[in-house]
Structure formats: C-alpha cells, structure tokens
Amino acid sequence: MNSSWSARPLPPAADATPRAVFGPSWFAAVMGTGIVANAAVTLPRSCPGLRTFAVVVWVGAALLLILLAVAYLRQRALRVHAADPVAAQFFGAPPVALLTVGAGTLLLGRRLIGFEAAVGVDWVLWSLGTVLGLVTACMVPYLMVTRHRFAPDAAFGGWLLPVVPPMVSAATGALLVPHAPAGQLRLALLLGCYAMLGLGFVAALLVLAMIYARLVHHDVPPATVVPTVWIGLGALGQAVTALGALAGVAPGVLAATYARGAAVAALLGGVAVWGFAMLWLVLAAGLTVRTVRSGLSFAPTWWSFIFPVGACVTATSALAARTGSQLFVWVAVVLYALVVIAWVVVVSRSLHHAAGHLRGWPVAKHARRRPVELEAQLGAAPVLRGTVRGSSGGGRPVSEARVTVLDLAGDVVGVAVTAEDGSYVFTGLEADRYTVVAAGYPARAASLTLDAAGEDAFDLTLVHEEG
C-alpha cells in the first residue's frame, strides 16, 4: 500500500542502512499480557495458584510496557507511523496498554508495592492512558478523513483500536472512583467514565458496521489481517465490563434512583451487548478456522486473539457476578482457559519472531542523486524499486521525496530518498506484504506483495505536489 504525510522530504542521502523501527502494534503484547492477569481476578471461580500466576503475568506486562515505551520514544517514529493508514490505527494500543497495566497494579500489584503505592501508580497510568486514548480517538479519525485515502475494501478490525481506549478508560476508571475525593470530583469521574463509554461504544458500533459491510461485499481479508476481526469482540466485551464496573460504584455517588437505573442498564444492556459479542465471536472463529485451513503464518496481528477474548472473560464474569447464572460462570471459565492457552502460543511465537528480526533486519538503500540501475539475479533476495511521480504535469518524476517501507506490524524496514529521476530502490527485503509511504503528499492505499526472489517494480503516483 502507499500512503503519505505532510512533511518536508529529507535531503538526498548516500547509501545507508536504517536502524530497525518497530510499530505501535507491538503494544498489543502488553494489552494481551495485562488482560490475562486482570481477567484472572474477575473470574467467578478460581483455583489454587491462579492469583500468583496473575501477579507474575502482571509483572511481565509492566516490564514489557516500560521496555516498549522507552524504545518507541527513542526511535522518534511517530510521524512515520501517522503517515501510514494501517499503522496509524494501532496508536490505540499504547493507551490501552497503560490502562491495562494500571488496573493490574491496583488489582494485583498491592501485594508487592503496598496499597497506597498501587493506588498512586494506577492514578498516574490511568490519567496518562486516558489522555492518550482521547487524543487517539480524535486524531486518527481526523487523519483518516483529511490525509488518508482508502479503497472500498480497506476496512479491517484495526479500525476499532483508536476508539477502544475510551471504553477501557471507563472500565478501569471505575476502580478509581472509590479512591477519588468525595463530592464533585468523584461525581465528575463517574460521569466522565460514562461519557467515555458512550464515546467509544457508539464509535465502535459504526466501525463494526463498516467491517461487516467489507466482509460481506468483498473478498475475505488476507490471512494476516483475519485475526484483527477479533478486535470487535474486545470492543463489545469492554462495553459490558464498563457497564458492570460503573454500576458497582454508582451507589453513593449518584442518587438512589439513578444508581438503580445503572444496575438495570448493566444487567439488561450488558446481556444484550454480550449476545451480540457471542455472534461476533462465532463469526471471527469461523473466519479464523477457514484461514488456518488454507495457511495462517505468524504475524504480530496474532495478538488480536488475546485481548478481545480476555475482555470477553471480564464481561462474562461481570454478568455472572450480577446474575448468579451458572451459564455465565462456566462460559467465563472456559474462555479464560482458552485465552491462557492462546497467550502461551502467541508469546512463544512472538519471541521467535522478535529474535529473527534482531538477528537480521532487512537492509534498505537510499537512492542516489542519479538514476537507479539494478540487475536482477536469479535466487537473490527480492528487490523493490520504482518511481515516484506527480499526478500533475504529465506525471513527471518527483525528486527528493521520502519513501518509507513498513512491514505488517508497522515496523519501519527501510527509508529512501528519490533520485533526480524520481527513482528509489530497496534491497535485502524478505518476501512479504509491505506498506509503502511517500512523505509529503496525501495518502492513497494499494497492496504490495514481494515475490521470493527477483525484482518488483512499484511506482507511486502522488495526488499533488508541494508548492
């Protein structure tokens, strides 16, 4: 695919090997690990050692959050990822990671750092995650409307990620309501959580409708994209979880009449949304099984299996606690067992994937200030080359345009600056699907797949040129 961002092109550079840059999608690993820990606390039935297991997993999620946050901030790739219409959707992952780890700190971390410290840490992480989540929920749709351009079949589960953080803020914010100063501040926190729940839930329903229309009217998404369909289950699960959590803290904050209304909404509204979530679960499971039969190789999108099912566990547990229904009890237990198994598999595959990237990251060459001349070699690694042209002036080549290649995880694998004839070249890439970003121009999406060997041409036509 090709897209763009309004930034000045970099000056021409000599051949260079760029450093590895990972995308915000990797924060989904923190989301998934954190929900595995948090969901264990909400289960209506427990077993010996489960809480200890949850504490260990939460510690792992917290350490991973610190590692990824430091590494991502140091690489300064925010502008590059915002330019990519796919990678930009995953900006919703970091705030959810903060919120999930913060909730785990209050639920599980008090055993290690003490109650007061746990509350303080949760306040910090929740505040930071909420602010980032609201910015993401506003910024990414704005970029989609004003900067990015999408084909009719572009909608995918990742479009839900920017609007999910406000719902997670609502669910995790309920844990902090009892610790807020009594009076107007506590009331404001509770009402703010309800407002964020409405913001995220209504937006999620709109996106779910677009995803469903895309599935019905177009071909099944590529194998690596199919796991993102599960994100819809996470959005619905978070809505049910938030309704239950907020209803639990409403008494004493809202008037008695409204507190009872919150309980009714948590029960009847929660069961209704849960039913829709089960429909989406069956649809996502069916698409996944179909894809597995035809071949589903590992990609970071596999983390889309974990957090959504974990959110469904917390939602089902909330309904079990409110209704006393054994149906919800056993569904929650079974789903949690499945999510733990899936988490173990995805963690092991992710570690192997990350190790492979560290051993040999693809090498990209910057275009020179002269036309690019390559000779395809049989059996050599695939080569990506092309020419950047403007749509005006008869499609004349555009020099000094920055071209960035990102993999399916949104990780930058190469940056090039076009030569005087508009040409660019990337060598040493693996056979895979990529996103190509041309800096300085409005975005337009298209697919790009490199063959195992040989040379592929991919010309970019830009909508307009900078003045």
CSV table of C-alpha atoms in Angstrom, one decimal:
chain,number,residue,atom,x,y,z
A,1,MET,CA,0.0,0.0,0.0
A,2,ASN,CA,1.1,3.5,-0.5
A,3,SER,CA,0.2,6.5,1.7
A,4,SER,CA,1.7,9.8,2.8
A,5,TRP,CA,2.1,12.5,5.4
A,6,SER,CA,2.6,16.3,5.1
A,7,ALA,CA,6.3,16.6,5.9
A,8,ARG,CA,9.2,18.0,4.1
A,9,PRO,CA,11.2,15.4,2.2
A,10,LEU,CA,14.6,14.5,3.5
A,11,PRO,CA,17.6,15.7,1.6
A,12,PRO,CA,19.3,13.2,-0.7
A,13,ALA,CA,21.5,10.8,1.2
A,14,ALA,CA,24.2,8.3,0.4
A,15,ASP,CA,23.7,4.6,0.8
A,16,ALA,CA,22.9,3.8,4.4
A,17,THR,CA,21.4,1.1,6.5
A,18,PRO,CA,18.5,2.3,8.6
A,19,ARG,CA,18.0,1.3,12.2
A,20,ALA,CA,15.1,-1.1,13.0
A,21,VAL,CA,11.9,0.7,13.9
A,22,PHE,CA,9.0,-1.2,15.5
A,23,GLY,CA,5.4,0.0,15.3
A,24,PRO,CA,2.8,0.8,17.9
A,25,SER,CA,1.1,-2.5,17.2
A,26,TRP,CA,3.7,-4.2,19.5
A,27,PHE,CA,2.0,-2.6,22.5
A,28,ALA,CA,-0.8,-5.2,21.8
A,29,ALA,CA,1.6,-7.6,23.5
A,30,VAL,CA,1.2,-5.6,26.7
A,31,MET,CA,-2.5,-5.4,26.3
A,32,GLY,CA,-2.8,-9.1,25.9
A,33,THR,CA,-0.5,-10.0,28.7
A,34,GLY,CA,-2.1,-7.5,31.0
A,35,ILE,CA,-5.7,-8.7,30.3
A,36,VAL,CA,-4.6,-12.3,31.1
A,37,ALA,CA,-3.6,-11.2,34.5
A,38,ASN,CA,-6.5,-8.9,35.2
A,39,ALA,CA,-9.1,-11.4,34.0
A,40,ALA,CA,-7.9,-13.9,36.5
A,41,VAL,CA,-9.0,-11.6,39.3
A,42,THR,CA,-12.5,-11.3,37.9
A,43,LEU,CA,-13.2,-15.0,37.4
A,44,PRO,CA,-16.3,-16.2,39.4
A,45,ARG,CA,-14.4,-19.4,40.2
A,46,SER,CA,-10.7,-19.7,41.0
A,47,CYS,CA,-8.1,-22.4,41.6
A,48,PRO,CA,-5.0,-22.7,43.7
A,49,GLY,CA,-2.1,-20.7,42.4
A,50,LEU,CA,-4.2,-18.7,40.0
A,51,ARG,CA,-3.6,-15.4,41.7
A,52,THR,CA,0.1,-16.0,42.0
A,53,PHE,CA,0.1,-16.7,38.3
A,54,ALA,CA,-1.7,-13.5,37.6
A,55,VAL,CA,0.8,-11.5,39.7
A,56,VAL,CA,3.7,-12.9,37.7
A,57,VAL,CA,2.0,-12.2,34.4
A,58,TRP,CA,1.2,-8.6,35.5
A,59,VAL,CA,4.8,-8.0,36.4
A,60,GLY,CA,5.8,-9.2,33.0
A,61,ALA,CA,3.3,-6.9,31.4
A,62,ALA,CA,4.6,-3.9,33.4
A,63,LEU,CA,8.2,-4.6,32.5
A,64,LEU,CA,7.3,-5.1,28.8
A,65,LEU,CA,5.4,-1.8,28.9
A,66,ILE,CA,8.4,0.1,30.2
A,67,LEU,CA,10.7,-1.5,27.7
A,68,LEU,CA,8.5,-0.8,24.7
A,69,ALA,CA,7.7,2.8,25.8
A,70,VAL,CA,11.3,3.7,26.2
A,71,ALA,CA,12.3,2.1,22.9
A,72,TYR,CA,9.4,3.6,21.0
A,73,LEU,CA,10.0,7.1,22.3
A,74,ARG,CA,13.8,6.9,21.5
A,75,GLN,CA,13.2,5.9,17.9
A,76,ARG,CA,11.1,9.0,17.1
A,77,ALA,CA,8.9,7.3,14.5
A,78,LEU,CA,5.6,9.0,15.4
A,79,ARG,CA,5.4,10.9,12.1
A,80,VAL,CA,6.2,7.9,10.0
A,81,HIS,CA,3.5,5.7,11.6
A,82,ALA,CA,1.0,8.5,11.5
A,83,ALA,CA,1.6,8.7,7.7
A,84,ASP,CA,0.7,5.1,7.2
A,85,PRO,CA,-3.1,4.5,7.2
A,86,VAL,CA,-2.6,1.0,8.6
A,87,ALA,CA,0.0,1.6,11.3
A,88,ALA,CA,-1.9,4.7,12.5
A,89,GLN,CA,-4.8,2.6,13.6
A,90,PHE,CA,-2.5,0.9,16.2
A,91,PHE,CA,-1.9,4.2,18.0
A,92,GLY,CA,-4.8,2.9,20.2
A,93,ALA,CA,-2.6,0.1,21.6
A,94,PRO,CA,-0.2,2.2,23.8
A,95,PRO,CA,-3.0,3.9,25.8
A,96,VAL,CA,-4.8,0.6,26.3
A,97,ALA,CA,-1.5,-0.9,27.5
A,98,LEU,CA,-1.1,1.8,30.0
A,99,LEU,CA,-4.7,1.4,31.3
A,100,THR,CA,-4.4,-2.4,31.5
A,101,VAL,CA,-1.2,-2.3,33.4
A,102,GLY,CA,-2.6,0.4,35.7
A,103,ALA,CA,-5.6,-1.6,36.5
A,104,GLY,CA,-3.5,-4.6,37.2
A,105,THR,CA,-1.4,-2.5,39.6
A,106,LEU,CA,-4.4,-1.8,41.7
A,107,LEU,CA,-5.8,-5.3,41.5
A,108,LEU,CA,-2.6,-7.3,41.8
A,109,GLY,CA,0.3,-5.0,42.5
A,110,ARG,CA,-0.7,-4.1,46.0
A,111,ARG,CA,0.7,-7.4,47.2
A,112,LEU,CA,4.1,-6.3,46.0
A,113,ILE,CA,4.3,-2.5,46.4
A,114,GLY,CA,1.6,-1.8,49.0
A,115,PHE,CA,-2.0,-0.4,48.7
A,116,GLU,CA,-1.2,3.3,48.7
A,117,ALA,CA,1.6,3.0,46.2
A,118,ALA,CA,-0.6,0.8,44.0
A,119,VAL,CA,-3.4,3.4,44.0
A,120,GLY,CA,-0.9,6.2,43.2
A,121,VAL,CA,0.6,4.3,40.3
A,122,ASP,CA,-2.9,3.5,38.9
A,123,TRP,CA,-3.9,7.1,39.0
A,124,VAL,CA,-0.8,8.1,37.0
A,125,LEU,CA,-1.2,5.3,34.4
A,126,TRP,CA,-4.9,5.8,34.1
A,127,SER,CA,-4.6,9.6,33.6
A,128,LEU,CA,-1.8,9.2,31.0
A,129,GLY,CA,-3.7,6.4,29.2
A,130,THR,CA,-6.9,8.3,29.2
A,131,VAL,CA,-5.4,11.5,27.8
A,132,LEU,CA,-3.5,9.5,25.1
A,133,GLY,CA,-6.7,7.5,24.4
A,134,LEU,CA,-8.8,10.5,23.9
A,135,VAL,CA,-6.2,12.1,21.7
A,136,THR,CA,-6.0,8.9,19.6
A,137,ALA,CA,-9.8,8.6,19.4
A,138,CYS,CA,-9.9,12.2,17.9
A,139,MET,CA,-6.6,12.3,15.9
A,140,VAL,CA,-6.8,9.0,14.0
A,141,PRO,CA,-10.3,9.5,12.6
A,142,TYR,CA,-9.3,13.1,11.6
A,143,LEU,CA,-6.3,11.7,9.7
A,144,MET,CA,-8.5,9.2,8.0
A,145,VAL,CA,-10.8,11.9,6.8
A,146,THR,CA,-8.2,14.5,5.8
A,147,ARG,CA,-5.0,12.7,5.0
A,148,HIS,CA,-5.5,9.1,4.2
A,149,ARG,CA,-7.4,7.6,1.3
A,150,PHE,CA,-8.9,4.2,1.4
A,151,ALA,CA,-10.2,1.6,-1.1
A,152,PRO,CA,-13.8,0.3,-0.7
A,153,ASP,CA,-12.4,-2.9,0.9
A,154,ALA,CA,-9.9,-1.2,3.2
A,155,ALA,CA,-11.9,-1.5,6.5
A,156,PHE,CA,-10.4,-4.1,8.9
A,157,GLY,CA,-10.5,-4.8,12.6
A,158,GLY,CA,-7.7,-2.4,13.4
A,159,TRP,CA,-10.0,0.5,12.7
A,160,LEU,CA,-11.5,-0.3,16.1
A,161,LEU,CA,-8.3,0.3,18.1
A,162,PRO,CA,-8.4,4.1,18.1
A,163,VAL,CA,-11.9,4.2,19.6
A,164,VAL,CA,-11.5,1.4,22.1
A,165,PRO,CA,-9.3,3.3,24.7
A,166,PRO,CA,-12.1,5.5,26.0
A,167,MET,CA,-14.1,2.4,26.8
A,168,VAL,CA,-11.1,0.8,28.6
A,169,SER,CA,-10.7,4.1,30.5
A,170,ALA,CA,-14.4,3.8,31.6
A,171,ALA,CA,-14.0,0.3,32.8
A,172,THR,CA,-10.7,0.8,34.6
A,173,GLY,CA,-11.7,4.3,35.9
A,174,ALA,CA,-14.5,2.6,37.8
A,175,LEU,CA,-11.7,1.1,40.0
A,176,LEU,CA,-10.6,4.5,41.0
A,177,VAL,CA,-14.0,6.1,41.7
A,178,PRO,CA,-13.9,4.9,45.4
A,179,HIS,CA,-10.5,6.5,45.8
A,180,ALA,CA,-11.4,9.9,44.4
A,181,PRO,CA,-12.2,12.7,46.8
A,182,ALA,CA,-15.9,12.5,47.8
A,183,GLY,CA,-18.2,15.1,46.3
A,184,GLN,CA,-18.0,16.8,42.9
A,185,LEU,CA,-14.6,15.2,42.0
A,186,ARG,CA,-15.9,11.7,42.5
A,187,LEU,CA,-19.1,12.5,40.6
A,188,ALA,CA,-17.2,14.1,37.8
A,189,LEU,CA,-15.0,11.0,37.5
A,190,LEU,CA,-18.0,8.7,37.4
A,191,LEU,CA,-19.9,10.8,34.8
A,192,GLY,CA,-16.7,11.2,32.8
A,193,CYS,CA,-16.4,7.4,32.6
A,194,TYR,CA,-19.9,7.1,31.4
A,195,ALA,CA,-19.3,9.7,28.7
A,196,MET,CA,-16.2,7.9,27.5
A,197,LEU,CA,-18.1,4.7,27.5
A,198,GLY,CA,-20.7,6.3,25.2
A,199,LEU,CA,-18.0,7.8,23.0
A,200,GLY,CA,-16.2,4.5,22.4
A,201,PHE,CA,-19.2,2.3,22.2
A,202,VAL,CA,-21.1,4.3,19.6
A,203,ALA,CA,-18.0,4.8,17.5
A,204,ALA,CA,-17.2,1.1,17.8
A,205,LEU,CA,-20.7,0.2,16.5
A,206,LEU,CA,-20.2,2.5,13.5
A,207,VAL,CA,-16.8,0.8,12.7
A,208,LEU,CA,-18.3,-2.7,13.2
A,209,ALA,CA,-20.9,-1.9,10.6
A,210,MET,CA,-18.2,-0.9,8.2
A,211,ILE,CA,-16.2,-4.0,8.9
A,212,TYR,CA,-19.2,-6.2,8.4
A,213,ALA,CA,-20.1,-4.5,5.1
A,214,ARG,CA,-16.5,-5.0,4.0
A,215,LEU,CA,-16.7,-8.7,4.8
A,216,VAL,CA,-20.0,-9.2,3.0
A,217,HIS,CA,-19.3,-7.2,-0.1
A,218,HIS,CA,-15.6,-8.1,-0.7
A,219,ASP,CA,-13.2,-11.0,-0.6
A,220,VAL,CA,-12.1,-12.4,2.7
A,221,PRO,CA,-9.2,-10.3,4.1
A,222,PRO,CA,-5.6,-11.6,3.7
A,223,ALA,CA,-4.6,-14.2,6.3
A,224,THR,CA,-2.5,-11.8,8.4
A,225,VAL,CA,-5.5,-9.4,8.7
A,226,VAL,CA,-8.1,-12.0,9.7
A,227,PRO,CA,-7.0,-12.1,13.4
A,228,THR,CA,-7.9,-8.4,13.6
A,229,VAL,CA,-11.6,-9.3,13.2
A,230,TRP,CA,-11.4,-10.5,16.8
A,231,ILE,CA,-10.9,-6.9,18.0
A,232,GLY,CA,-14.6,-6.4,17.5
A,233,LEU,CA,-15.2,-8.9,20.3
A,234,GLY,CA,-12.8,-6.8,22.5
A,235,ALA,CA,-14.8,-3.6,21.9
A,236,LEU,CA,-18.1,-5.3,22.8
A,237,GLY,CA,-16.6,-7.0,25.9
A,238,GLN,CA,-15.2,-3.7,27.2
A,239,ALA,CA,-18.6,-2.1,26.9
A,240,VAL,CA,-20.2,-4.8,29.0
A,241,THR,CA,-17.3,-4.7,31.5
A,242,ALA,CA,-17.6,-1.0,31.9
A,243,LEU,CA,-21.3,-1.1,32.4
A,244,GLY,CA,-20.9,-3.6,35.2
A,245,ALA,CA,-18.0,-1.8,36.8
A,246,LEU,CA,-19.6,1.6,36.8
A,247,ALA,CA,-22.9,0.3,38.1
A,248,GLY,CA,-21.0,-1.3,41.0
A,249,VAL,CA,-19.6,2.1,42.2
A,250,ALA,CA,-22.6,4.2,41.3
A,251,PRO,CA,-24.4,3.8,44.7
A,252,GLY,CA,-23.3,6.6,47.0
A,253,VAL,CA,-22.2,8.8,44.0
A,254,LEU,CA,-25.5,9.0,42.1
A,255,ALA,CA,-28.9,9.5,43.6
A,256,ALA,CA,-30.5,6.2,44.5
A,257,THR,CA,-32.9,6.2,41.6
A,258,TYR,CA,-30.1,6.7,39.1
A,259,ALA,CA,-27.9,4.1,40.8
A,260,ARG,CA,-30.7,1.5,40.4
A,261,GLY,CA,-31.0,2.6,36.8
A,262,ALA,CA,-27.3,2.0,36.3
A,263,ALA,CA,-27.7,-1.5,37.7
A,264,VAL,CA,-30.6,-2.2,35.3
A,265,ALA,CA,-28.5,-1.0,32.4
A,266,ALA,CA,-25.6,-3.1,33.5
A,267,LEU,CA,-27.8,-6.2,33.6
A,268,LEU,CA,-30.2,-5.8,30.6
A,269,GLY,CA,-27.9,-3.8,28.4
A,270,GLY,CA,-24.9,-5.9,29.3
A,271,VAL,CA,-26.7,-9.2,28.4
A,272,ALA,CA,-27.9,-7.7,25.1
A,273,VAL,CA,-24.4,-6.5,24.1
A,274,TRP,CA,-23.0,-9.8,25.3
A,275,GLY,CA,-25.3,-11.6,23.0
A,276,PHE,CA,-24.0,-9.6,20.0
A,277,ALA,CA,-20.5,-10.3,21.2
A,278,MET,CA,-21.2,-14.0,21.0
A,279,LEU,CA,-22.4,-13.6,17.4
A,280,TRP,CA,-19.1,-11.7,16.6
A,281,LEU,CA,-17.1,-14.4,18.4
A,282,VAL,CA,-18.7,-17.1,16.2
A,283,LEU,CA,-18.0,-15.1,13.0
A,284,ALA,CA,-14.4,-14.4,14.0
A,285,ALA,CA,-13.8,-18.0,14.9
A,286,GLY,CA,-15.3,-19.3,11.7
A,287,LEU,CA,-13.1,-16.9,9.6
A,288,THR,CA,-10.0,-18.0,11.6
A,289,VAL,CA,-10.7,-21.7,11.2
A,290,ARG,CA,-11.2,-21.1,7.4
A,291,THR,CA,-7.9,-19.2,7.2
A,292,VAL,CA,-6.0,-21.8,9.2
A,293,ARG,CA,-7.0,-24.5,6.8
A,294,SER,CA,-5.5,-22.5,3.9
A,295,GLY,CA,-2.4,-21.4,5.9
A,296,LEU,CA,-2.0,-18.9,8.6
A,297,SER,CA,1.6,-17.9,9.2
A,298,PHE,CA,2.6,-16.0,12.3
A,299,ALA,CA,2.3,-12.2,12.3
A,300,PRO,CA,2.1,-9.7,15.2
A,301,THR,CA,-1.6,-9.5,14.4
A,302,TRP,CA,-2.0,-12.8,16.3
A,303,TRP,CA,-2.1,-10.6,19.5
A,304,SER,CA,-5.6,-9.7,18.3
A,305,PHE,CA,-6.7,-13.0,19.6
A,306,ILE,CA,-5.7,-12.3,23.2
A,307,PHE,CA,-7.0,-9.0,24.5
A,308,PRO,CA,-10.5,-9.4,22.9
A,309,VAL,CA,-11.1,-12.8,24.4
A,310,GLY,CA,-9.8,-11.6,27.7
A,311,ALA,CA,-12.2,-8.6,27.6
A,312,CYS,CA,-15.0,-11.1,26.9
A,313,VAL,CA,-13.9,-13.0,30.0
A,314,THR,CA,-14.2,-9.9,32.2
A,315,ALA,CA,-17.6,-9.1,30.6
A,316,THR,CA,-18.9,-12.6,31.2
A,317,SER,CA,-17.5,-12.6,34.8
A,318,ALA,CA,-19.3,-9.3,35.4
A,319,LEU,CA,-22.6,-10.7,34.3
A,320,ALA,CA,-22.0,-13.9,36.3
A,321,ALA,CA,-21.5,-11.8,39.4
A,322,ARG,CA,-24.6,-9.7,38.8
A,323,THR,CA,-27.0,-12.5,37.8
A,324,GLY,CA,-25.6,-15.6,39.6
A,325,SER,CA,-26.2,-17.6,36.4
A,326,GLN,CA,-24.1,-20.7,36.1
A,327,LEU,CA,-24.1,-20.3,32.4
A,328,PHE,CA,-22.0,-17.1,32.6
A,329,VAL,CA,-19.8,-18.7,35.2
A,330,TRP,CA,-18.8,-21.7,33.0
A,331,VAL,CA,-18.5,-19.6,29.9
A,332,ALA,CA,-16.1,-17.3,31.7
A,333,VAL,CA,-14.0,-20.2,33.0
A,334,VAL,CA,-13.8,-21.9,29.6
A,335,LEU,CA,-13.0,-18.7,27.8
A,336,TYR,CA,-10.2,-17.9,30.3
A,337,ALA,CA,-8.7,-21.3,29.8
A,338,LEU,CA,-8.7,-20.8,26.1
A,339,VAL,CA,-7.2,-17.3,26.3
A,340,VAL,CA,-4.3,-18.6,28.5
A,341,ILE,CA,-3.5,-21.4,26.0
A,342,ALA,CA,-3.6,-18.9,23.2
A,343,TRP,CA,-1.5,-16.4,25.1
A,344,VAL,CA,1.3,-19.0,25.7
A,345,VAL,CA,1.3,-19.9,22.0
A,346,VAL,CA,1.4,-16.2,20.9
A,347,VAL,CA,4.1,-15.3,23.4
A,348,SER,CA,6.4,-18.1,22.2
A,349,ARG,CA,5.8,-17.3,18.5
A,350,SER,CA,6.4,-13.5,19.2
A,351,LEU,CA,9.7,-14.2,21.0
A,352,HIS,CA,10.8,-16.3,18.0
A,353,HIS,CA,9.7,-13.6,15.6
A,354,ALA,CA,11.4,-10.8,17.6
A,355,ALA,CA,14.6,-12.8,17.7
A,356,GLY,CA,14.6,-13.3,14.0
A,357,HIS,CA,14.2,-9.5,13.5
A,358,LEU,CA,17.1,-8.8,15.8
A,359,ARG,CA,19.4,-11.3,14.0
A,360,GLY,CA,18.9,-9.9,10.6
A,361,TRP,CA,16.8,-6.9,9.9
A,362,PRO,CA,16.2,-6.2,6.2
A,363,VAL,CA,18.6,-3.7,4.7
A,364,ALA,CA,17.3,-0.7,2.7
A,365,LYS,CA,19.4,1.5,0.5
A,366,HIS,CA,18.8,5.2,0.0
A,367,ALA,CA,18.5,6.3,-3.6
A,368,ARG,CA,21.5,8.2,-5.0
A,369,ARG,CA,21.3,11.5,-6.9
A,370,ARG,CA,21.5,9.5,-10.1
A,371,PRO,CA,19.1,7.1,-11.8
A,372,VAL,CA,19.0,3.6,-10.2
A,373,GLU,CA,20.3,0.7,-12.2
A,374,LEU,CA,19.9,-2.8,-10.9
A,375,GLU,CA,20.4,-6.2,-12.3
A,376,ALA,CA,18.0,-8.9,-11.1
A,377,GLN,CA,19.8,-12.1,-10.0
A,378,LEU,CA,18.1,-15.4,-10.0
A,379,GLY,CA,17.7,-16.7,-6.5
A,380,ALA,CA,18.7,-13.4,-4.9
A,381,ALA,CA,16.6,-11.7,-2.2
A,382,PRO,CA,13.7,-9.7,-3.7
A,383,VAL,CA,14.3,-6.1,-4.8
A,384,LEU,CA,11.8,-3.3,-4.6
A,385,ARG,CA,12.2,-0.4,-7.0
A,386,GLY,CA,10.0,2.2,-8.5
A,387,THR,CA,9.5,5.8,-9.5
A,388,VAL,CA,7.6,8.5,-7.6
A,389,ARG,CA,5.5,10.6,-10.0
A,390,GLY,CA,3.1,13.5,-9.6
A,391,SER,CA,-0.4,13.4,-10.9
A,392,SER,CA,0.1,16.9,-12.5
A,393,GLY,CA,2.5,17.9,-15.2
A,394,GLY,CA,2.0,14.7,-17.2
A,395,GLY,CA,3.1,12.5,-14.3
A,396,ARG,CA,6.6,13.9,-14.2
A,397,PRO,CA,9.1,12.2,-11.7
A,398,VAL,CA,9.4,13.8,-8.2
A,399,SER,CA,12.8,14.0,-6.7
A,400,GLU,CA,13.8,14.2,-3.0
A,401,ALA,CA,10.5,12.5,-1.9
A,402,ARG,CA,11.0,10.3,1.1
A,403,VAL,CA,9.8,6.7,0.6
A,404,THR,CA,9.3,4.5,3.7
A,405,VAL,CA,8.6,0.8,3.7
A,406,LEU,CA,6.8,-0.8,6.7
A,407,ASP,CA,6.1,-4.4,7.4
A,408,LEU,CA,2.7,-5.8,8.5
A,409,ALA,CA,3.5,-4.9,12.2
A,410,GLY,CA,4.1,-1.3,11.2
A,411,ASP,CA,7.8,-1.7,11.8
A,412,VAL,CA,10.0,0.5,9.5
A,413,VAL,CA,12.3,-1.7,7.5
A,414,GLY,CA,13.7,1.0,5.2
A,415,VAL,CA,13.7,4.7,4.2
A,416,ALA,CA,14.8,6.0,0.8
A,417,VAL,CA,15.0,9.5,-0.8
A,418,THR,CA,14.2,9.5,-4.5
A,419,ALA,CA,16.8,10.5,-7.0
A,420,GLU,CA,16.5,13.3,-9.6
A,421,ASP,CA,14.6,10.9,-11.9
A,422,GLY,CA,12.2,10.1,-9.1
A,423,SER,CA,13.5,6.5,-8.7
A,424,TYR,CA,14.0,4.6,-5.4
A,425,VAL,CA,15.3,1.2,-4.5
A,426,PHE,CA,15.1,-1.2,-1.5
A,427,THR,CA,17.2,-4.4,-1.4
A,428,GLY,CA,17.5,-7.2,1.1
A,429,LEU,CA,13.8,-7.3,1.8
A,430,GLU,CA,12.1,-10.6,2.6
A,431,ALA,CA,9.2,-11.9,0.5
A,432,ASP,CA,6.2,-10.5,2.3
A,433,ARG,CA,3.4,-7.8,2.2
A,434,TYR,CA,4.5,-4.2,2.9
A,435,THR,CA,3.2,-0.7,3.2
A,436,VAL,CA,5.0,2.0,1.2
A,437,VAL,CA,4.7,5.6,2.5
A,438,ALA,CA,5.6,8.6,0.3
A,439,ALA,CA,6.2,11.6,2.6
A,440,GLY,CA,4.7,15.0,1.8
A,441,TYR,CA,1.6,14.0,-0.1
A,442,PRO,CA,-2.0,12.9,0.6
A,443,ALA,CA,-2.3,9.2,1.2
A,444,ARG,CA,-3.8,6.6,-1.1
A,445,ALA,CA,-3.9,2.9,-0.3
A,446,ALA,CA,-2.9,0.0,-2.5
A,447,SER,CA,-1.5,-3.5,-1.9
A,448,LEU,CA,2.1,-4.6,-2.4
A,449,THR,CA,3.5,-8.1,-2.2
A,450,LEU,CA,7.1,-9.1,-2.9
A,451,ASP,CA,7.9,-12.4,-4.5
A,452,ALA,CA,10.5,-14.7,-3.0
A,453,ALA,CA,13.2,-13.6,-5.5
A,454,GLY,CA,13.7,-11.3,-8.4
A,455,GLU,CA,12.8,-7.7,-8.9
A,456,ASP,CA,9.4,-6.0,-8.4
A,457,ALA,CA,8.5,-2.5,-9.7
A,458,PHE,CA,6.1,-0.4,-7.7
A,459,ASP,CA,5.6,3.1,-9.0
A,460,LEU,CA,3.8,5.7,-6.8
A,461,THR,CA,1.6,8.4,-8.3
A,462,LEU,CA,1.1,11.3,-5.9
A,463,VAL,CA,-2.2,13.2,-5.8
A,464,HIS,CA,-0.5,16.6,-5.8
A,465,GLU,CA,2.9,18.1,-5.4
A,466,GLU,CA,4.0,20.6,-2.7
A,467,GLY,CA,4.3,24.2,-3.7
